[in-house]
Amino acid sequence: MTLEVVRADSPGKAAEMLSTDSGARFVGGGTIVVRNVTSGDVGIRRLVLSDGLGLDQIRVNGGRAKIGAAVTMARIAAHPALSSLAHVAREIGGPAVRAMATVGGNLFAAAPYGDLAVALLALDAEVAVEGARDKETVALEKFLSTRWHYATSIVKSVSFTLPAEGAFRFAKVMRRHPHGASVLSIAALLPLSDGKVKSARVAYGAMAPTAMRAKAVEQALEGATLDEATIAKAAAVAAEGTAPASDPFASDWYRRNVLPVHLARLLKG
Ligand SMILES: Cc1cc2nc3c(=O)[nH]c(=O)nc-3n(C[C@H](O)[C@H](O)[C@H](O)COP(=O)(O)OP(=O)(O)OC[C@H]3O[C@@H](n4cnc5c(N)ncnc54)[C@H](O)[C@@H]3O)c2cc1C
């Protein structure tokens, strides 16, 4: 069994290689896909390298951020204009993983991984995608719910509006500190208008196969002051719509039961 390593000179060419060969995989930082190869996934016959595709830029302009799919967690953590995401990026793996793990790869990571995707979902990010024949910009929520559809496309970047100071919160619950996988993660965008929450977005990681929105919690928070009564109301519906898995990090039962506690802590700030 041979493994071919190839380079594409554009995202479109890379997408073409993926769509014409079911054994081809695109490589971001390789922390997942190369591990799959070395652990014996014989379905992978060709690795399409991503260097040189120009997907490694970070642009911040007029309150919007655009992060290229090849940008690593280490670069996000160090970027002065991305301070709202810095602690999310710092909680992903150890230093060696963060130096390689990319934004694009995180969008495809299966639960309990995909912590950055959770934060980006709460921030209502858009994803720019290029296939062999078309280009598209799609809401991350739609991208995550139809991820299989993008298996032969290349993610080029994610874009989102930077949150106002103090409006964005993220918590990752781990059993093995400091670099364990998520028991669960929670990201919340909590904009305030006249002291009341307006258009909250709350997202979970490891509570479903991909990052998911906590719509019942968002509804409980809408138009309310963030006081004890509101937080209790939100915590009471925290597990609605969740479908966590059992894995070596936690059982589905444990995840469901600790979720309201951690949500309440996050909302209390
Ligand atoms: C020890 C260890 C600890 C980890 N800890 C965490 C953690 O705490 N939190 C967490 O979220 N993750 C964690 N991960 C998982 C992983 O490192 C990250 O999710 C990372 O962001 C994946 O990115 P990558 O570039 O390495 O992906 P790759 O391995 O390169 O790719 C993963 C998948 O995404 C596809 N892909 C990658 N980039 C693109 C693109 N631009 N367009 C289309 N498809 C693409 C690949 O084809 C592949 O199918 C950990 C991994 C390891 C090995």
Short mmCIF file of C-alpha atoms and ligand atoms in Angstrom, two decimals:
data_model
loop_
_atom_site.label_atom_id
_atom_site.label_comp_id
_atom_site.label_asym_id
_atom_site.label_seq_id
_atom_site.Cartn_x
_atom_site.Cartn_y
_atom_site.Cartn_z
CA MET A 1 0.00 0.00 0.00
CA THR A 2 1.64 3.25 -1.12
CA LEU A 3 0.81 6.71 0.10
CA GLU A 4 1.18 9.50 -2.42
CA VAL A 5 1.87 13.06 -1.28
CA VAL A 6 0.92 15.80 -3.74
CA ARG A 7 0.78 19.58 -3.82
CA ALA A 8 -2.01 21.61 -5.40
CA ASP A 9 -1.33 25.13 -6.67
CA SER A 10 -4.82 26.51 -5.92
CA PRO A 11 -7.79 25.67 -3.68
CA GLY A 12 -9.79 24.79 -6.82
CA LYS A 13 -7.14 22.26 -7.95
CA ALA A 14 -6.99 20.79 -4.46
CA ALA A 15 -10.80 20.41 -4.48
CA GLU A 16 -10.59 18.71 -7.89
CA MET A 17 -8.07 16.19 -6.50
CA LEU A 18 -10.43 15.41 -3.63
CA SER A 19 -13.51 15.08 -5.81
CA THR A 20 -11.84 12.70 -8.29
CA ASP A 21 -10.17 10.40 -5.73
CA SER A 22 -12.06 9.01 -2.73
CA GLY A 23 -8.72 8.04 -1.16
CA ALA A 24 -7.41 11.62 -1.18
CA ARG A 25 -7.39 13.80 1.95
CA PHE A 26 -6.54 17.47 2.26
CA VAL A 27 -3.94 18.20 4.95
CA GLY A 28 -4.26 21.33 7.09
CA GLY A 29 -1.87 20.97 10.01
CA GLY A 30 -2.19 17.19 9.83
CA THR A 31 -2.83 16.67 13.57
CA ILE A 32 -5.84 14.48 12.79
CA VAL A 33 -5.38 13.30 9.22
CA VAL A 34 -1.71 12.27 9.54
CA ARG A 35 -2.47 10.54 12.83
CA ASN A 36 -5.19 8.59 10.98
CA VAL A 37 -2.62 7.50 8.37
CA THR A 38 -0.04 6.44 10.95
CA SER A 39 -2.65 4.55 12.94
CA GLY A 40 -3.45 2.42 9.89
CA ASP A 41 -6.34 4.02 7.97
CA VAL A 42 -5.75 2.25 4.65
CA GLY A 43 -8.60 4.19 3.04
CA ILE A 44 -6.23 7.18 2.78
CA ARG A 45 -4.04 6.76 -0.32
CA ARG A 46 -3.14 10.34 -1.15
CA LEU A 47 -2.37 13.42 0.95
CA VAL A 48 -2.99 16.81 -0.66
CA LEU A 49 -0.70 19.35 0.98
CA SER A 50 -2.02 22.83 1.64
CA ASP A 51 1.16 24.92 1.80
CA GLY A 52 1.36 27.65 -0.78
CA LEU A 53 -2.40 28.08 -1.23
CA GLY A 54 -2.36 31.52 0.39
CA LEU A 55 -4.79 30.54 3.14
CA ASP A 56 -2.61 31.74 6.01
CA GLN A 57 -3.63 35.39 6.30
CA ILE A 58 -5.34 37.14 9.23
CA ARG A 59 -7.16 40.37 8.32
CA VAL A 60 -8.96 42.64 10.78
CA ASN A 61 -10.81 45.57 9.32
CA GLY A 62 -13.77 47.72 10.42
CA GLY A 63 -14.65 45.43 13.32
CA ARG A 64 -14.62 42.26 11.14
CA ALA A 65 -12.01 39.54 11.27
CA LYS A 66 -11.14 37.19 8.40
CA ILE A 67 -8.93 34.26 9.34
CA GLY A 68 -7.44 32.02 6.65
CA ALA A 69 -8.13 28.30 7.01
CA ALA A 70 -4.38 27.51 7.31
CA VAL A 71 -3.90 29.86 10.29
CA THR A 72 -2.81 27.90 13.35
CA MET A 73 -4.13 28.06 16.91
CA ALA A 74 -0.74 29.44 18.02
CA ARG A 75 -1.10 32.38 15.62
CA ILE A 76 -4.65 33.13 16.80
CA ALA A 77 -3.48 33.03 20.43
CA ALA A 78 -0.70 35.55 19.66
CA HIS A 79 -2.63 37.99 17.44
CA PRO A 80 -3.30 41.30 19.22
CA ALA A 81 -6.65 41.92 17.46
CA LEU A 82 -7.98 38.42 18.21
CA SER A 83 -7.83 38.65 22.00
CA SER A 84 -11.45 37.42 22.28
CA LEU A 85 -10.38 34.08 20.72
CA ALA A 86 -6.93 33.86 22.36
CA HIS A 87 -8.03 31.83 25.36
CA VAL A 88 -10.06 29.49 23.12
CA ALA A 89 -6.98 28.81 20.98
CA ARG A 90 -4.77 28.36 24.08
CA GLU A 91 -7.05 25.59 25.37
CA ILE A 92 -6.61 23.48 22.23
CA GLY A 93 -4.07 20.69 22.80
CA GLY A 94 -0.54 21.40 23.98
CA PRO A 95 2.01 23.77 22.39
CA ALA A 96 3.05 21.25 19.69
CA VAL A 97 -0.57 20.68 18.61
CA ARG A 98 -1.34 24.42 18.63
CA ALA A 99 1.67 25.11 16.40
CA MET A 100 0.18 22.85 13.71
CA ALA A 101 -3.61 22.67 14.25
CA THR A 102 -5.44 24.91 11.78
CA VAL A 103 -8.77 26.70 11.69
CA GLY A 104 -9.87 24.68 8.63
CA GLY A 105 -9.09 21.35 10.31
CA ASN A 106 -10.93 22.38 13.47
CA LEU A 107 -14.16 22.83 11.49
CA PHE A 108 -13.94 19.15 10.46
CA ALA A 109 -12.82 17.78 13.85
CA ALA A 110 -15.25 15.26 15.34
CA ALA A 111 -16.53 15.67 18.92
CA PRO A 112 -15.08 16.01 21.51
CA TYR A 113 -12.71 18.12 19.38
CA GLY A 114 -13.67 21.27 17.46
CA ASP A 115 -13.42 23.81 20.31
CA LEU A 116 -12.64 26.72 18.00
CA ALA A 117 -15.68 25.85 15.87
CA VAL A 118 -17.83 26.21 19.02
CA ALA A 119 -16.53 29.74 19.59
CA LEU A 120 -16.96 30.63 15.91
CA LEU A 121 -20.53 29.31 15.95
CA ALA A 122 -21.41 31.60 18.87
CA LEU A 123 -19.80 34.46 16.93
CA ASP A 124 -22.03 33.70 13.92
CA ALA A 125 -19.05 33.14 11.62
CA GLU A 126 -19.29 32.64 7.87
CA VAL A 127 -17.15 30.12 6.02
CA ALA A 128 -15.72 30.71 2.52
CA VAL A 129 -15.54 27.40 0.66
CA GLU A 130 -14.22 26.48 -2.78
CA GLY A 131 -15.18 23.29 -4.61
CA ALA A 132 -13.87 21.92 -7.91
CA ARG A 133 -16.51 23.94 -9.78
CA ASP A 134 -17.99 26.54 -7.44
CA LYS A 135 -17.30 28.95 -4.61
CA GLU A 136 -19.65 29.71 -1.75
CA THR A 137 -19.86 31.65 1.50
CA VAL A 138 -22.03 29.83 3.99
CA ALA A 139 -23.05 30.38 7.63
CA LEU A 140 -20.95 28.15 9.91
CA GLU A 141 -24.17 26.73 11.41
CA LYS A 142 -25.25 25.46 7.98
CA PHE A 143 -21.71 24.30 7.15
CA LEU A 144 -21.55 22.19 10.33
CA SER A 145 -24.98 20.63 9.79
CA THR A 146 -24.13 19.62 6.19
CA ARG A 147 -20.39 18.99 6.63
CA TRP A 148 -20.46 15.80 4.52
CA HIS A 149 -21.51 18.00 1.60
CA TYR A 150 -18.19 19.88 1.86
CA ALA A 151 -15.95 16.80 2.16
CA THR A 152 -14.46 17.46 -1.28
CA SER A 153 -14.29 21.26 -0.93
CA ILE A 154 -11.56 23.45 0.48
CA VAL A 155 -12.35 25.82 3.34
CA LYS A 156 -10.54 29.06 2.56
CA SER A 157 -11.39 31.31 5.52
CA VAL A 158 -13.79 32.15 8.33
CA SER A 159 -15.13 35.68 8.92
CA PHE A 160 -16.99 37.17 11.85
CA THR A 161 -17.74 40.45 13.62
CA LEU A 162 -15.41 40.97 16.57
CA PRO A 163 -17.42 40.95 19.82
CA ALA A 164 -17.70 44.06 21.99
CA GLU A 165 -15.45 44.13 25.05
CA GLY A 166 -16.77 41.62 27.63
CA ALA A 167 -19.60 40.33 25.40
CA PHE A 168 -17.98 36.98 24.56
CA ARG A 169 -17.35 34.16 27.02
CA PHE A 170 -15.89 30.68 26.57
CA ALA A 171 -15.42 27.78 28.94
CA LYS A 172 -13.87 24.40 28.27
CA VAL A 173 -14.50 21.67 30.83
CA MET A 174 -11.75 19.05 31.00
CA ARG A 175 -10.91 16.23 33.36
CA ARG A 176 -7.23 16.15 32.44
CA HIS A 177 -5.62 19.57 32.84
CA PRO A 178 -4.23 21.54 31.13
CA HIS A 179 -4.51 19.92 27.69
CA GLY A 180 -7.29 17.33 27.84
CA ALA A 181 -10.11 16.97 25.33
CA SER A 182 -13.44 18.56 26.18
CA VAL A 183 -15.93 16.99 28.52
CA LEU A 184 -17.86 19.87 27.02
CA SER A 185 -17.26 23.44 25.92
CA ILE A 186 -19.58 26.45 25.94
CA ALA A 187 -19.25 29.72 24.05
CA ALA A 188 -21.66 32.62 24.58
CA LEU A 189 -22.05 35.94 22.82
CA LEU A 190 -24.07 38.09 25.21
CA PRO A 191 -24.57 41.60 23.81
CA LEU A 192 -26.29 43.94 26.29
CA SER A 193 -28.68 46.76 25.42
CA ASP A 194 -29.96 48.90 28.35
CA GLY A 195 -28.71 46.18 30.70
CA LYS A 196 -30.71 43.46 28.92
CA VAL A 197 -29.39 40.61 26.78
CA LYS A 198 -30.11 41.18 23.10
CA SER A 199 -29.57 38.55 20.37
CA ALA A 200 -27.60 36.11 22.52
CA ARG A 201 -25.88 33.21 20.76
CA VAL A 202 -24.84 30.24 22.84
CA ALA A 203 -23.00 27.22 21.41
CA TYR A 204 -21.84 23.89 22.86
CA GLY A 205 -19.05 21.50 21.96
CA ALA A 206 -19.06 17.74 22.71
CA MET A 207 -22.82 17.84 23.33
CA ALA A 208 -23.63 16.57 19.79
CA PRO A 209 -21.58 15.17 16.87
CA THR A 210 -20.65 18.76 15.85
CA ALA A 211 -20.77 22.13 17.58
CA MET A 212 -24.42 23.05 18.17
CA ARG A 213 -26.43 26.09 19.19
CA ALA A 214 -28.32 26.08 22.49
CA LYS A 215 -31.47 27.71 21.16
CA ALA A 216 -33.61 27.13 24.28
CA VAL A 217 -30.94 28.88 26.37
CA GLU A 218 -30.78 31.76 23.90
CA GLN A 219 -34.56 32.18 24.19
CA ALA A 220 -34.40 32.10 28.00
CA LEU A 221 -31.84 34.91 27.95
CA GLU A 222 -33.45 37.10 25.31
CA GLY A 223 -34.55 40.50 26.64
CA ALA A 224 -33.70 39.57 30.24
CA THR A 225 -31.21 40.97 32.72
CA LEU A 226 -28.46 38.49 33.50
CA ASP A 227 -29.56 37.93 37.11
CA GLU A 228 -29.95 34.80 39.26
CA ALA A 229 -33.54 34.15 38.07
CA THR A 230 -32.63 34.39 34.37
CA ILE A 231 -29.57 32.20 34.85
CA ALA A 232 -31.67 29.56 36.66
CA LYS A 233 -34.20 29.67 33.79
CA ALA A 234 -31.42 29.21 31.23
CA ALA A 235 -29.78 26.39 33.22
CA ALA A 236 -33.14 24.56 33.44
CA VAL A 237 -33.29 24.24 29.64
CA ALA A 238 -29.52 23.82 29.11
CA ALA A 239 -29.67 20.20 27.90
CA GLU A 240 -32.54 20.70 25.42
CA GLY A 241 -31.65 19.36 21.97
CA THR A 242 -28.31 17.89 23.05
CA ALA A 243 -27.14 14.41 22.01
CA PRO A 244 -23.73 13.86 23.59
CA ALA A 245 -21.69 10.71 23.07
CA SER A 246 -19.94 8.55 25.64
CA ASP A 247 -16.18 8.41 25.07
CA PRO A 248 -13.02 7.97 27.15
CA PHE A 249 -13.37 11.56 28.42
CA ALA A 250 -16.96 11.39 29.79
CA SER A 251 -20.23 9.50 29.51
CA ASP A 252 -23.26 11.04 27.81
CA TRP A 253 -25.01 10.98 31.22
CA TYR A 254 -22.19 12.92 32.87
CA ARG A 255 -22.07 15.49 30.08
CA ARG A 256 -25.82 16.13 30.29
CA ASN A 257 -25.72 16.44 34.07
CA VAL A 258 -22.76 18.82 34.42
CA LEU A 259 -23.81 21.04 31.52
CA PRO A 260 -26.32 23.21 33.51
CA VAL A 261 -23.75 23.76 36.27
CA HIS A 262 -21.09 24.99 33.86
CA LEU A 263 -23.57 27.06 31.85
CA ALA A 264 -24.70 28.83 35.04
CA ARG A 265 -21.06 29.50 36.03
CA LEU A 266 -20.30 30.94 32.59
CA LEU A 267 -23.39 33.19 32.67
CA LYS A 268 -22.53 34.41 36.18
CA GLY A 269 -19.16 35.43 34.74
C1 LIG B 1 -2.93 15.41 21.09
C2 LIG B 1 -4.07 16.14 20.45
C3 LIG B 1 -4.84 17.01 21.21
C4 LIG B 1 -5.91 17.71 20.63
N1 LIG B 1 -6.63 18.56 21.40
C5 LIG B 1 -7.65 19.25 20.85
C6 LIG B 1 -8.42 20.15 21.64
O1 LIG B 1 -8.19 20.32 22.83
N2 LIG B 1 -9.42 20.82 21.03
C7 LIG B 1 -9.72 20.66 19.70
O2 LIG B 1 -10.63 21.34 19.21
N3 LIG B 1 -9.00 19.82 18.95
C8 LIG B 1 -7.99 19.11 19.47
N4 LIG B 1 -7.27 18.25 18.71
C9 LIG B 1 -7.70 17.95 17.34
C10 LIG B 1 -6.99 18.81 16.27
O3 LIG B 1 -5.65 19.04 16.60
C11 LIG B 1 -7.65 20.18 16.05
O4 LIG B 1 -9.04 20.03 15.97
C12 LIG B 1 -7.10 20.87 14.81
O5 LIG B 1 -7.64 22.19 14.72
C13 LIG B 1 -7.32 20.13 13.51
O6 LIG B 1 -6.68 20.89 12.52
P1 LIG B 1 -5.58 20.29 11.52
O7 LIG B 1 -5.19 21.40 10.63
O8 LIG B 1 -4.48 19.63 12.23
O9 LIG B 1 -6.47 19.21 10.77
P2 LIG B 1 -5.99 18.09 9.74
O10 LIG B 1 -5.58 16.87 10.49
O11 LIG B 1 -5.04 18.64 8.76
O12 LIG B 1 -7.39 17.83 9.00
C14 LIG B 1 -8.52 17.34 9.69
C15 LIG B 1 -9.64 17.14 8.66
O13 LIG B 1 -10.03 18.41 8.14
C16 LIG B 1 -9.82 18.46 6.73
N5 LIG B 1 -9.31 19.81 6.44
C17 LIG B 1 -8.31 20.47 7.07
N6 LIG B 1 -8.19 21.71 6.58
C18 LIG B 1 -9.13 21.83 5.62
C19 LIG B 1 -9.50 22.88 4.72
N7 LIG B 1 -8.90 24.07 4.72
N8 LIG B 1 -10.49 22.64 3.84
C20 LIG B 1 -11.12 21.44 3.80
N9 LIG B 1 -10.81 20.41 4.61
C21 LIG B 1 -9.83 20.61 5.52
C22 LIG B 1 -8.80 17.36 6.43
O14 LIG B 1 -8.92 16.89 5.11
C23 LIG B 1 -9.19 16.32 7.46
O15 LIG B 1 -10.29 15.57 7.00
C24 LIG B 1 -6.20 17.52 19.26
C25 LIG B 1 -5.41 16.66 18.49
C26 LIG B 1 -4.38 15.97 19.07
C27 LIG B 1 -3.54 15.04 18.22
#
